[in-house]
């Protein structure tokens, strides 16, 4: 006899379910409390499944709600259900899969997959076979319900299905799904394709065995009348490009024709799935270059057409609202921000190195500016498609684009004009050299368009101009600022104070990009720039304030100590400190403000001293509080939430900025605080970013006030050595840099720690694929260890000289390079034989110096002449014949060899 409900209990639960649909929030809260209480009774869940599957007299929304509450209970407490309750729910689900109501069928399917996703798929022995049997039912509802459930299980549990325990079931299921591609019901055809699609990306063996049949099946459904079927076919072809291009190549021309058609599908969701195809095809560069050229004249206009705002977009984006600056932002409109921890690199000599900053979040303002829309839509996908194709075909793409652009840029309809400006931005990177002849006319045209009466046109123009910032700045350096840079800067600053929030945001982001490109070129305009940014403080709503902090921080990074002037400080610091004082310690808005202050403190140097003390103490306090919360959580996870460690990371980075900017000015504050003890705990944190920021702080404090760091060195050194692990690049990088800074300060007292450092550093410098920044920092630190303890490092010279020389020849003259080369010279003095086999690399590295200090130049001179004298003139001449001509000339001119 199966379980039966108690009549009064059942009535009470139905009453609750009815009440929970009430619009009154107070009633909803009471219902929620009662439901939580009922969870104490094991058979409460039996009542819920009974209402969902058996109580056909009740209305569908109430039955479905019972199922959704049960689903939440399964998700939260399934492992605490008594076995008989779990079994009862499973058996009732399978019986109700074919319920006449589509809503109830869908709810049962959700419940089945929630149980399966709890790892229960292996324990629910008959689930897959039972659902597969039901697929063959004559009753449409049963077949559709079973397929709906299977589709959800395949989607949520693909990994479990591909496990050794269930592979056999999958080998039966996939051929079965393929048979249903020809079913008369579109819903079932769609489920069948969707089920198989879940196994493409993981290259599941059970699917690969039937791959030809699958592809044939997709082709037979290509022109299906049903939107969902077409969508699933497009999705499948996009994924197959990534994993089985070999199978698609023979049919590639037909597939491209098909995708071209589907990218123009009248249903936008189908067009979006198809549009993804161009993005994946562009990743397969060789195939893309071979297949696409004949199609470009047709494809490019289709993509450009997809870049227009639809009527719905314009409504959603309030495209007809020009002034909204007084409207407060809703919290849900503000995207979470992620802090980028501090990484020490050689960039502080004013050069942007290849590959540096490549992994920054690209600001796709134009491609990604429509927060109000779904995250990803046809407009963004089309723009991204044009962008990647421009990077594959470069100038060859331009004829097809320009033809279309001429008609769009001067169109009466602002929506078309706007899309033309987006096109210009999308091709900026890939087609730059082909665009060069057009830019002298285009840039003034775009700068003028910043005054367009439509806000959406002004905002996209900001983004597009930012994509050409590099050209604008380079051109201005050569032929003066008046032509492009000054007019653009004036107009962008006006847009920063626009009365439309979207334009403010786009202008702030574009200005930050311009700052990064222009750096000190902006110094003559600093007064006007700061005036505008400070004025925006009082004008901006919540969301744009966060972007404004970023623009101010970037400005500080770009102009450095040119900001350290009393009138600039007087303008900028009061509003920043006012915001700083108004935010609570647990407010996430502190992140961008702390980041901004970190850049400002580094730039203002001693100019920041009057503001330093409260900022320093608050940062120390944030670190201490977060560490304390972390301990509480570790000791009692039931009672405490895990802390947000970003507070600690951002605070450590601002402390770094203070140490870097103020130098010895921070000494008293450090002396009176427990910052070193806190930093030592952060250096051992389980989270990599916390360690990364704490090592950056250690390096900066070592430079600023070593007298306070020195007593802790014996504790710090083993922790630094443990973190010389190149798998965590940024952590390893900062630890390496800190070791180098400490060794310069400690001098010969570094000796007890050298042995634990040198082995890992030599391993890192020889490892294939080590990123450039880490290689350079490792080489400098090895050189510095050799400088202070030459006798300890010199015996290993043969293991690192060649990579050491090749990584340091590329960086400009600076203090760090200077100390590293002095170390190499000292090691050659101790072990001259260690350099012999790689002497040509050493010569090349020496020649990379433009202006070595006189005493360092003298060291180079002695080593080069010593080597020449040692081997004799004849051998030296033969040796020099291997040198490239420029190297010969430099050594001869600078060192007379």
Short mmCIF file of C-alpha atoms in Angstrom, two decimals, residues 675-685 715-716 719:
data_model
loop_
_atom_site.label_atom_id
_atom_site.label_comp_id
_atom_site.label_asym_id
_atom_site.label_seq_id
_atom_site.Cartn_x
_atom_site.Cartn_y
_atom_site.Cartn_z
CA UNK A 675 50.77 46.22 9.65
CA UNK A 676 53.77 43.85 9.37
CA UNK A 677 52.14 41.20 11.56
CA UNK A 678 48.94 41.43 9.49
CA UNK A 679 50.92 41.28 6.24
CA UNK A 680 52.70 38.12 7.48
CA UNK A 681 49.29 36.47 7.98
CA UNK A 682 48.15 37.62 4.54
CA UNK A 683 51.32 36.14 3.00
CA UNK A 684 50.06 32.73 4.16
CA UNK A 685 46.42 33.15 3.13
CA UNK A 715 60.02 34.69 9.23
CA UNK A 716 59.22 36.17 5.81
CA UNK A 719 57.14 32.00 2.98
#
